[in-house]
Amino acid sequence: MAVIAVGYRAPEQSSAAVSAAPVANIADTDKPAVNDVVATNIAASVATAAELAVAPNVTELAISTRVQSQYQNQSTDTSSISKPAIVQLSMASRNISTYTIADGDTVASVAGKFGINENTVRWANNLKESDSIKPGATLDVLPVNGIVYTVKDGDTLQSIADKYKGDASLIATYNDLEINGVTTGLKIIIPNGVLPNEERPGYISPAIHYSTGFVTGVGAWGGNVLSMRIFTGVDANSGGYAPGNCTAYAYYRRAQIGRPVPSQLGNAYTWATQARAFNYVVNSIPEVGAVIQSGNHVGVVEEIYANGDLRITDMNYGYRLYNLAERVIPASTVSNYAFIH
C-alpha cells in the first residue's frame, strides 16, 4: 500500500455567510514555497504511476499549487491581500448560480452578497450601466469576478486569455481544461476576465466617415518619425498588392502576426469599405495589430501608449517605395482614422 504525504496547506475558505459558491481566500501565510510546488508535482507523478485512486486529486492540487505560486511570485507586495484569487477545485465553486431579485435589490447589493464586483453581475446578465433590476427576475451569478465566454472556432486558451485579460493557466485549471483544452461551443468562466469596450452591453460603435456606404479615415498622416529604413522582405508575401507600397506591407504585416486580411481590398482608400464588406470590424477605436487607414494610405498599429498615442509601422511613407517607417500618431488625432480589426 502506497502512502503519499504532501506538505501543503490549502487556502482557507472565507467565513462570510453568503449564498455564493466558496472562493478561496489567499492570505500571506498561504504562500506555497518552491518546495511545495516540487512536492506536489512529485506526489502527483507517484500517484499516477501507482494508479492510486487519489491520483486525480493530487494532480489537481499540484496544478493549483503551481498556479498559486506563479501568482504570488508576480507580486512584490507581501503585505497586500489584493492578489488574484486562486479557486478551490470543487464543482460547487465553479458553478454559475441563479439568484431571484428581491425588493430593494440593486446590482451593487447583489454583487456585495456574493462577494463579486458589479461588472461581473452586469456582464453576465447583459445589463448596461444605466439598467436597473426588477424584483422577481433572475440573475446569473458567477462564483468569482470575471466573465462567461462561449468558445469560438479557432480559439485557444492563450488567445482567450490575451483578449479578455485573463491567465491561461488559471482558465485551464478553473474549467478542467488541462487535458482536452477548449472546444467550440464550450461555455467557460474566465476568472478576473474583462470585456473589451466593444463587447460590453449597450456598446455603440463610433462613426468614422460614411458617404453613400463608403467609409474612410480622414486623418492627416504625419506624426513623430522614430525610424526609417528600406525593407524589401515584404515581397515574400505581399498578397498581390503593388510591391513596396503601403498596402503590400499592411498585408504582409497582418499575415506575420497571424491576423491576415484579404488580398482583394484594392488601393488603400478602399480598404476600410472593402474590409467591412468582408465582415471585418471597422471603427475608430485603435487596437494593437489593427490596420490604420486614412485617405490613400494604410499602416499597422504596433503599440498604444498610456497617453493614447499610437506607434505604427507603414511603408512608402514620403512616397518612397519600400521605405518602412516607424512613427507616432498623436492621441489628439487618433479618432480621425479608421481601424480595421
Coordinates of C-alpha atoms in Angstrom, one line a residue:
M1 CA 0.0 0.0 0.0
A2 CA 1.4 3.4 -1.0
V3 CA 1.1 6.4 1.2
I4 CA 1.5 9.9 -0.1
A5 CA 2.0 12.9 2.2
V6 CA 2.2 16.4 0.8
G7 CA 3.4 19.3 3.0
Y8 CA 1.0 21.9 1.8
R9 CA -2.0 23.6 3.5
A10 CA -4.9 24.5 1.2
P11 CA -6.1 28.1 1.1
E12 CA -8.6 28.8 3.9
Q13 CA -12.3 29.3 3.0
S14 CA -13.8 32.7 3.8
S15 CA -16.2 32.5 6.7
A16 CA -18.5 35.1 5.3
A17 CA -22.1 33.7 5.4
V18 CA -23.3 34.4 1.8
S19 CA -25.2 32.1 -0.6
A20 CA -22.4 32.1 -3.2
A21 CA -20.2 29.2 -4.0
P22 CA -17.0 29.2 -1.9
V23 CA -13.9 31.0 -3.3
A24 CA -10.5 30.6 -1.7
N25 CA -9.2 33.4 0.4
I26 CA -5.4 33.9 -0.1
A27 CA -3.5 35.2 2.9
D28 CA 0.2 35.8 3.1
T29 CA 0.6 32.7 5.3
D30 CA -0.7 30.6 2.5
K31 CA 2.1 31.3 0.0
P32 CA 3.3 28.0 -1.4
A33 CA 7.1 27.7 -1.2
V34 CA 9.1 26.3 -4.1
N35 CA 9.3 23.0 -2.1
D36 CA 5.5 22.8 -2.0
V37 CA 5.4 23.0 -5.8
V38 CA 8.1 20.3 -6.2
A39 CA 6.5 18.1 -3.5
T40 CA 3.0 18.2 -5.0
N41 CA 4.4 17.6 -8.5
I42 CA 6.3 14.5 -7.3
A43 CA 3.3 13.3 -5.4
A44 CA 1.2 13.6 -8.5
S45 CA 3.7 11.7 -10.6
V46 CA 3.9 8.9 -8.0
A47 CA 0.2 8.7 -7.5
T48 CA -0.4 8.5 -11.3
A49 CA 2.4 5.9 -11.8
A50 CA 0.9 3.8 -9.0
E51 CA -2.6 4.1 -10.4
L52 CA -3.9 5.2 -7.0
A53 CA -7.5 6.3 -6.6
V54 CA -6.4 9.7 -5.3
A55 CA -4.2 10.4 -8.3
P56 CA -6.7 13.0 -9.9
N57 CA -7.0 14.8 -6.6
V58 CA -3.2 15.0 -6.1
T59 CA -2.8 16.1 -9.7
E60 CA -5.3 18.9 -9.2
L61 CA -3.6 20.0 -6.1
A62 CA -0.2 20.1 -7.9
I63 CA -1.7 22.3 -10.6
S64 CA -3.3 24.7 -8.2
T65 CA -0.1 24.9 -6.1
R66 CA 1.9 25.8 -9.3
V67 CA -0.6 28.4 -10.4
Q68 CA -0.9 29.9 -7.0
S69 CA 2.9 30.0 -6.7
Q70 CA 3.1 31.8 -10.1
Y71 CA 0.6 34.5 -9.0
Q72 CA 2.4 35.0 -5.7
N73 CA 5.8 35.3 -7.4
Q74 CA 4.4 38.0 -9.7
S75 CA 3.7 40.3 -6.7
T76 CA 6.4 42.0 -4.6
D77 CA 3.9 43.4 -2.1
T78 CA 3.8 40.9 0.6
S79 CA 1.6 42.9 2.8
S80 CA -1.3 43.1 0.4
I81 CA -4.1 40.6 0.1
S82 CA -5.4 42.0 -3.1
K83 CA -3.8 39.3 -5.2
P84 CA -5.8 37.3 -7.8
A85 CA -7.8 34.6 -6.1
I86 CA -6.9 31.0 -6.7
V87 CA -10.1 29.0 -6.5
Q88 CA -10.7 25.7 -4.8
L89 CA -11.1 22.9 -7.3
S90 CA -14.6 21.8 -6.3
M91 CA -17.7 21.6 -8.6
A92 CA -19.6 24.0 -6.3
S93 CA -17.0 26.7 -6.7
R94 CA -17.2 26.6 -10.5
N95 CA -21.0 26.7 -10.9
I96 CA -22.9 29.7 -12.1
S97 CA -25.8 30.2 -9.6
T98 CA -29.2 31.7 -10.2
Y99 CA -30.4 34.5 -7.9
T100 CA -34.0 35.8 -7.7
I101 CA -34.1 39.5 -7.2
A102 CA -35.8 40.7 -4.0
D103 CA -37.4 44.1 -3.2
G104 CA -34.8 46.7 -2.7
D105 CA -32.0 44.8 -4.5
T106 CA -29.6 46.7 -6.8
V107 CA -26.8 45.5 -8.9
A108 CA -24.4 46.7 -6.2
S109 CA -26.2 45.0 -3.4
V110 CA -26.4 41.7 -5.3
A111 CA -22.7 41.9 -6.1
G112 CA -22.0 42.5 -2.4
K113 CA -24.0 39.5 -1.3
F114 CA -21.9 37.2 -3.5
G115 CA -18.6 38.9 -3.0
I116 CA -18.1 39.8 -6.6
N117 CA -17.9 43.2 -8.4
E118 CA -20.7 45.0 -10.2
N119 CA -19.3 44.5 -13.7
T120 CA -19.3 40.7 -13.2
V121 CA -23.0 40.9 -12.5
R122 CA -23.8 43.3 -15.3
W123 CA -21.7 41.4 -17.9
A124 CA -23.1 38.0 -17.0
N125 CA -26.7 39.4 -17.5
N126 CA -26.1 41.8 -20.4
L127 CA -27.0 44.8 -18.3
K128 CA -26.0 48.3 -19.3
E129 CA -24.7 50.6 -16.5
S130 CA -28.0 52.5 -16.8
D131 CA -30.1 49.4 -16.4
S132 CA -31.9 48.7 -13.1
I133 CA -33.1 45.3 -11.9
K134 CA -36.7 44.3 -11.1
P135 CA -37.9 42.1 -8.2
G136 CA -38.9 38.6 -9.2
A137 CA -36.5 38.5 -12.2
T138 CA -33.4 36.2 -12.0
L139 CA -29.7 36.9 -12.4
D140 CA -26.9 34.6 -13.3
V141 CA -24.2 34.9 -10.6
L142 CA -20.6 33.9 -11.2
P143 CA -18.7 32.4 -8.3
V144 CA -15.7 34.7 -8.9
N145 CA -15.0 38.0 -10.6
G146 CA -14.7 37.6 -14.3
I147 CA -16.8 36.8 -17.4
V148 CA -18.6 33.9 -19.0
Y149 CA -17.3 33.1 -22.5
T150 CA -18.5 30.7 -25.2
V151 CA -15.5 29.3 -27.1
K152 CA -15.5 30.1 -30.8
D153 CA -13.9 28.3 -33.7
G154 CA -10.1 29.0 -33.8
D155 CA -9.9 30.0 -30.1
T156 CA -7.1 28.8 -27.9
L157 CA -6.6 29.2 -24.2
Q158 CA -3.9 31.7 -24.8
S159 CA -5.9 33.8 -27.3
I160 CA -8.8 33.9 -25.0
A161 CA -6.6 34.9 -22.1
D162 CA -5.0 37.6 -24.2
K163 CA -8.2 39.1 -25.4
Y164 CA -10.0 39.1 -22.1
K165 CA -7.0 39.9 -19.8
G166 CA -7.1 36.6 -18.1
D167 CA -4.5 33.9 -17.2
A168 CA -4.4 30.9 -19.5
S169 CA -3.2 28.5 -16.7
L170 CA -5.9 29.7 -14.3
I171 CA -8.6 29.4 -17.0
A172 CA -7.5 25.8 -17.7
T173 CA -7.4 24.9 -14.1
Y174 CA -10.7 26.5 -13.2
N175 CA -12.5 24.8 -16.1
D176 CA -10.8 21.4 -16.1
L177 CA -9.2 22.0 -19.5
E178 CA -5.7 20.8 -18.8
I179 CA -6.1 17.6 -20.8
N180 CA -8.6 18.4 -23.6
G181 CA -8.3 22.1 -24.0
V182 CA -11.1 24.2 -25.4
T183 CA -13.7 23.1 -27.9
T184 CA -16.0 25.2 -30.0
G185 CA -19.3 25.9 -28.2
L186 CA -17.9 25.2 -24.7
K187 CA -19.0 27.8 -22.1
I188 CA -16.2 28.6 -19.7
I189 CA -15.6 31.1 -16.9
I190 CA -12.6 33.5 -17.2
P191 CA -11.6 34.4 -13.7
N192 CA -10.7 38.1 -13.4
G193 CA -11.6 38.5 -17.1
V194 CA -12.5 41.9 -18.5
L195 CA -14.8 42.5 -21.5
P196 CA -13.3 44.8 -24.2
N197 CA -15.3 48.0 -24.7
E198 CA -16.9 46.8 -28.0
E199 CA -18.3 43.7 -26.3
R200 CA -19.8 45.4 -23.3
P201 CA -23.6 45.7 -23.0
G202 CA -25.0 48.8 -24.8
Y203 CA -21.8 49.5 -26.7
I204 CA -22.4 51.6 -29.8
S205 CA -19.6 51.7 -32.4
P206 CA -18.5 55.3 -33.0
A207 CA -19.0 56.7 -36.5
I208 CA -16.0 57.2 -38.7
H209 CA -16.9 58.9 -42.0
Y210 CA -19.7 57.5 -44.2
S211 CA -20.8 58.7 -47.5
T212 CA -23.3 56.6 -49.6
G213 CA -21.8 53.4 -48.0
F214 CA -18.2 54.5 -48.4
V215 CA -16.0 54.6 -45.3
T216 CA -12.6 56.1 -44.8
G217 CA -10.5 57.7 -42.2
V218 CA -9.9 61.5 -42.5
G219 CA -6.7 61.8 -40.5
A220 CA -3.8 63.8 -41.9
W221 CA -0.8 61.5 -41.9
G222 CA 2.2 62.8 -40.0
G223 CA 3.4 62.2 -36.5
N224 CA 6.9 61.9 -35.0
V225 CA 9.1 59.6 -37.1
L226 CA 11.1 57.2 -34.9
S227 CA 13.0 55.3 -37.7
M228 CA 13.0 54.7 -41.4
R229 CA 14.8 52.0 -43.5
I230 CA 14.5 50.2 -46.8
F231 CA 12.8 46.8 -46.4
T232 CA 12.3 44.5 -49.4
G233 CA 11.3 41.4 -47.5
V234 CA 7.7 42.4 -47.9
D235 CA 7.9 40.9 -51.4
A236 CA 7.9 37.4 -49.9
N237 CA 4.3 37.7 -49.0
S238 CA 2.7 40.9 -50.5
G239 CA -0.7 39.3 -51.3
G240 CA -0.6 40.6 -54.9
Y241 CA -0.5 44.2 -53.8
A242 CA 1.8 46.6 -55.5
P243 CA 5.4 45.9 -54.4
G244 CA 6.9 48.3 -52.0
N245 CA 3.6 50.1 -51.4
C246 CA 1.7 50.6 -48.1
T247 CA -0.9 48.0 -49.0
A248 CA 1.7 45.3 -49.6
Y249 CA 3.3 46.0 -46.3
A250 CA 0.0 46.0 -44.4
Y251 CA -1.0 42.7 -45.9
Y252 CA 2.5 41.3 -45.1
R253 CA 2.5 42.5 -41.5
R254 CA -1.0 41.3 -40.7
A255 CA -0.1 37.8 -42.0
Q256 CA 3.1 37.9 -40.0
I257 CA 1.1 38.5 -36.7
G258 CA -1.5 35.8 -37.6
R259 CA -4.3 38.2 -38.5
P260 CA -4.4 38.1 -42.3
V261 CA -6.5 40.4 -44.4
P262 CA -8.0 39.6 -47.8
S263 CA -5.9 40.2 -51.0
Q264 CA -8.9 41.9 -52.6
L265 CA -9.1 45.2 -50.7
G266 CA -7.8 47.4 -53.6
N267 CA -6.0 50.6 -53.0
A268 CA -5.6 52.0 -49.5
Y269 CA -8.6 54.4 -49.8
T270 CA -11.0 51.5 -50.3
W271 CA -9.6 49.2 -47.6
A272 CA -12.0 50.2 -44.9
T273 CA -15.0 49.9 -47.1
Q274 CA -13.9 46.5 -48.6
A275 CA -12.9 45.2 -45.2
R276 CA -16.3 45.9 -43.8
A277 CA -17.8 44.1 -46.8
F278 CA -15.7 41.1 -45.8
N279 CA -17.2 41.3 -42.3
Y280 CA -14.2 42.8 -40.6
V281 CA -14.9 45.2 -37.7
V282 CA -14.1 48.7 -38.9
N283 CA -14.4 51.6 -36.4
S284 CA -12.4 54.5 -35.0
I285 CA -11.1 52.6 -32.0
P286 CA -7.4 51.7 -32.2
E287 CA -6.1 48.2 -31.3
V288 CA -2.7 46.7 -31.4
G289 CA -2.5 44.8 -34.7
A290 CA -5.3 46.8 -36.4
V291 CA -4.8 48.3 -39.8
I292 CA -4.9 52.1 -39.5
Q293 CA -6.3 53.8 -42.6
S294 CA -6.9 57.3 -43.9
G295 CA -7.2 58.6 -47.4
N296 CA -5.0 56.5 -49.7
H297 CA -2.6 55.2 -47.0
V298 CA -2.6 52.3 -44.6
G299 CA -0.3 51.1 -41.8
V300 CA -0.4 48.8 -38.8
V301 CA -0.8 49.7 -35.1
E302 CA 2.2 48.3 -33.2
E303 CA 1.6 49.8 -29.7
I304 CA -0.8 52.0 -27.8
Y305 CA 0.9 54.3 -25.3
A306 CA -0.6 55.1 -21.9
N307 CA -1.3 58.7 -23.1
G308 CA -3.3 57.4 -26.2
D309 CA -0.6 58.0 -28.8
L310 CA -0.1 55.2 -31.3
R311 CA 3.1 53.7 -32.5
I312 CA 2.6 52.5 -36.1
T313 CA 4.6 51.0 -38.9
D314 CA 3.9 51.8 -42.6
M315 CA 5.6 51.6 -45.9
N316 CA 6.0 54.1 -48.7
Y317 CA 6.0 57.0 -46.3
G318 CA 7.2 60.1 -48.1
Y319 CA 6.3 58.3 -51.4
R320 CA 9.5 56.2 -51.3
L321 CA 9.0 52.6 -52.3
Y322 CA 10.0 50.0 -49.7
N323 CA 10.6 52.8 -47.2
L324 CA 9.5 51.2 -43.9
A325 CA 8.8 53.9 -41.3
E326 CA 8.0 53.6 -37.6
R327 CA 6.3 56.7 -36.2
V328 CA 3.9 58.0 -33.5
I329 CA 0.4 59.2 -34.2
P330 CA -0.7 61.7 -31.5
A331 CA -3.7 60.8 -29.4
S332 CA -5.5 64.0 -30.3
T333 CA -5.8 62.9 -34.0
V334 CA -6.5 59.1 -33.4
S335 CA -10.3 59.4 -33.8
N336 CA -9.8 60.7 -37.3
Y337 CA -8.5 57.4 -38.6
A338 CA -10.3 54.2 -39.5
F339 CA -9.2 51.0 -37.9
I340 CA -9.6 47.5 -39.4
H341 CA -9.7 44.8 -36.7

